[in-house]
Amino acid sequence: ACIGVHVVEALRADGHDVDYVCDWVRDPGDETILRKASRESRIVVTRDKDFGNLAVYGRVDHCGIVQIRKLPLRNHVSACRMALQKHDADLAKGAIVTVQPDRMRVRQAGP
């Protein structure tokens, strides 16, 4: 969600099974997207911090979230690739990985 088609195409080229919200008939809202991703064991890749808020404060189940924050569009593909590769084990356990220009933060899944 909130990610450009160039990122989707790159991740698909890398062999990831990407379900792109912009291909859906309509956007059902963040909570529905997060719940659908959880049911399908998918990681949500987004620029929208609301997904992290829903997961942490709203306690909506998820299977990992990668948040791209304050990065130029030209860096989104490499940021996603790096987060997915470097933190695949954390994401598999439901972590939230936030990628920013100067750092990558990992919030481990709660108990």
CSV table of C-alpha atoms in Angstrom, one decimal:
chain,number,residue,atom,x,y,z
A,1,ALA,CA,0.0,0.0,0.0
A,2,CYS,CA,1.2,3.5,-0.8
A,3,ILE,CA,4.2,2.2,-2.7
A,4,GLY,CA,4.9,2.9,-6.3
A,5,VAL,CA,4.5,0.4,-9.1
A,6,HIS,CA,8.3,0.4,-9.7
A,7,VAL,CA,8.7,-1.2,-6.3
A,8,VAL,CA,6.0,-3.8,-7.0
A,9,GLU,CA,7.6,-4.7,-10.3
A,10,ALA,CA,11.1,-5.0,-8.7
A,11,LEU,CA,9.8,-7.2,-5.9
A,12,ARG,CA,8.0,-9.4,-8.3
A,13,ALA,CA,11.1,-9.7,-10.5
A,14,ASP,CA,12.9,-10.8,-7.3
A,15,GLY,CA,10.4,-13.6,-7.0
A,16,HIS,CA,8.1,-12.2,-4.3
A,17,ASP,CA,4.4,-12.9,-4.6
A,18,VAL,CA,3.1,-9.3,-4.4
A,19,ASP,CA,-0.6,-8.4,-4.0
A,20,TYR,CA,-0.7,-4.7,-5.0
A,21,VAL,CA,-3.6,-2.7,-3.4
A,22,CYS,CA,-3.7,-0.4,-6.4
A,23,ASP,CA,-4.7,-3.4,-8.6
A,24,TRP,CA,-7.8,-3.9,-6.4
A,25,VAL,CA,-11.2,-2.6,-7.5
A,26,ARG,CA,-11.1,-0.2,-4.5
A,27,ASP,CA,-9.0,0.4,-1.4
A,28,PRO,CA,-10.9,-1.1,1.5
A,29,GLY,CA,-8.9,0.8,4.2
A,30,ASP,CA,-5.8,0.2,6.2
A,31,GLU,CA,-7.3,-2.2,8.8
A,32,THR,CA,-8.9,-4.4,6.2
A,33,ILE,CA,-5.7,-4.5,4.2
A,34,LEU,CA,-3.7,-5.4,7.3
A,35,ARG,CA,-6.2,-8.2,8.3
A,36,LYS,CA,-6.2,-9.6,4.7
A,37,ALA,CA,-2.4,-9.6,4.6
A,38,SER,CA,-2.4,-11.4,8.0
A,39,ARG,CA,-4.8,-14.1,6.8
A,40,GLU,CA,-2.6,-14.6,3.7
A,41,SER,CA,0.7,-14.5,5.6
A,42,ARG,CA,1.9,-11.5,3.7
A,43,ILE,CA,4.2,-8.7,4.8
A,44,VAL,CA,2.8,-5.2,4.3
A,45,VAL,CA,5.2,-2.8,2.5
A,46,THR,CA,4.1,0.8,2.9
A,47,ARG,CA,5.0,4.5,3.3
A,48,ASP,CA,2.0,5.0,5.6
A,49,LYS,CA,2.8,4.9,9.3
A,50,ASP,CA,-0.9,4.2,10.1
A,51,PHE,CA,-0.2,0.4,9.5
A,52,GLY,CA,2.3,0.4,12.3
A,53,ASN,CA,-0.1,2.3,14.6
A,54,LEU,CA,-2.9,-0.2,13.8
A,55,ALA,CA,-0.6,-3.1,14.6
A,56,VAL,CA,0.9,-1.6,17.8
A,57,TYR,CA,-1.9,0.5,19.3
A,58,GLY,CA,-4.9,-1.1,17.6
A,59,ARG,CA,-3.5,-4.6,18.2
A,60,VAL,CA,-4.4,-5.7,14.7
A,61,ASP,CA,-2.8,-9.0,13.8
A,62,HIS,CA,-0.2,-8.9,11.1
A,63,CYS,CA,2.7,-10.9,9.6
A,64,GLY,CA,5.3,-8.2,9.4
A,65,ILE,CA,5.3,-4.6,8.2
A,66,VAL,CA,8.0,-2.7,6.3
A,67,GLN,CA,7.6,1.1,6.5
A,68,ILE,CA,9.6,3.3,4.2
A,69,ARG,CA,9.9,6.8,5.7
A,70,LYS,CA,11.3,10.0,4.3
A,71,LEU,CA,13.3,8.3,1.5
A,72,PRO,CA,13.4,9.6,-2.0
A,73,LEU,CA,11.4,7.5,-4.5
A,74,ARG,CA,14.6,6.4,-6.2
A,75,ASN,CA,15.7,4.6,-3.0
A,76,HIS,CA,12.4,2.7,-2.3
A,77,VAL,CA,13.4,-0.4,-4.2
A,78,SER,CA,16.8,-0.8,-2.6
A,79,ALA,CA,15.2,0.0,0.9
A,80,CYS,CA,12.6,-2.7,0.5
A,81,ARG,CA,15.1,-5.2,-0.7
A,82,MET,CA,17.5,-4.5,2.1
A,83,ALA,CA,14.7,-4.7,4.8
A,84,LEU,CA,13.3,-7.9,3.4
A,85,GLN,CA,16.7,-9.5,3.1
A,86,LYS,CA,18.3,-8.3,6.3
A,87,HIS,CA,15.3,-8.7,8.5
A,88,ASP,CA,13.4,-11.7,7.0
A,89,ALA,CA,13.5,-13.7,10.2
A,90,ASP,CA,12.2,-10.7,12.3
A,91,LEU,CA,9.5,-10.0,9.7
A,92,ALA,CA,8.5,-13.7,9.8
A,93,LYS,CA,7.8,-13.3,13.5
A,94,GLY,CA,5.7,-10.1,13.0
A,95,ALA,CA,8.2,-7.3,13.4
A,96,ILE,CA,7.8,-3.8,12.1
A,97,VAL,CA,10.8,-2.6,10.2
A,98,THR,CA,11.1,1.1,9.5
A,99,VAL,CA,13.6,2.2,6.9
A,100,GLN,CA,14.7,5.9,7.1
A,101,PRO,CA,17.5,7.7,5.4
A,102,ASP,CA,20.0,7.3,8.2
A,103,ARG,CA,18.9,4.1,9.9
A,104,MET,CA,16.7,1.0,10.0
A,105,ARG,CA,14.7,0.4,13.1
A,106,VAL,CA,13.2,-3.0,14.1
A,107,ARG,CA,10.3,-3.2,16.5
A,108,GLN,CA,10.0,-6.9,17.5
A,109,ALA,CA,6.6,-8.5,17.7
A,110,GLY,CA,5.0,-8.3,21.1
A,111,PRO,CA,4.5,-11.4,23.4
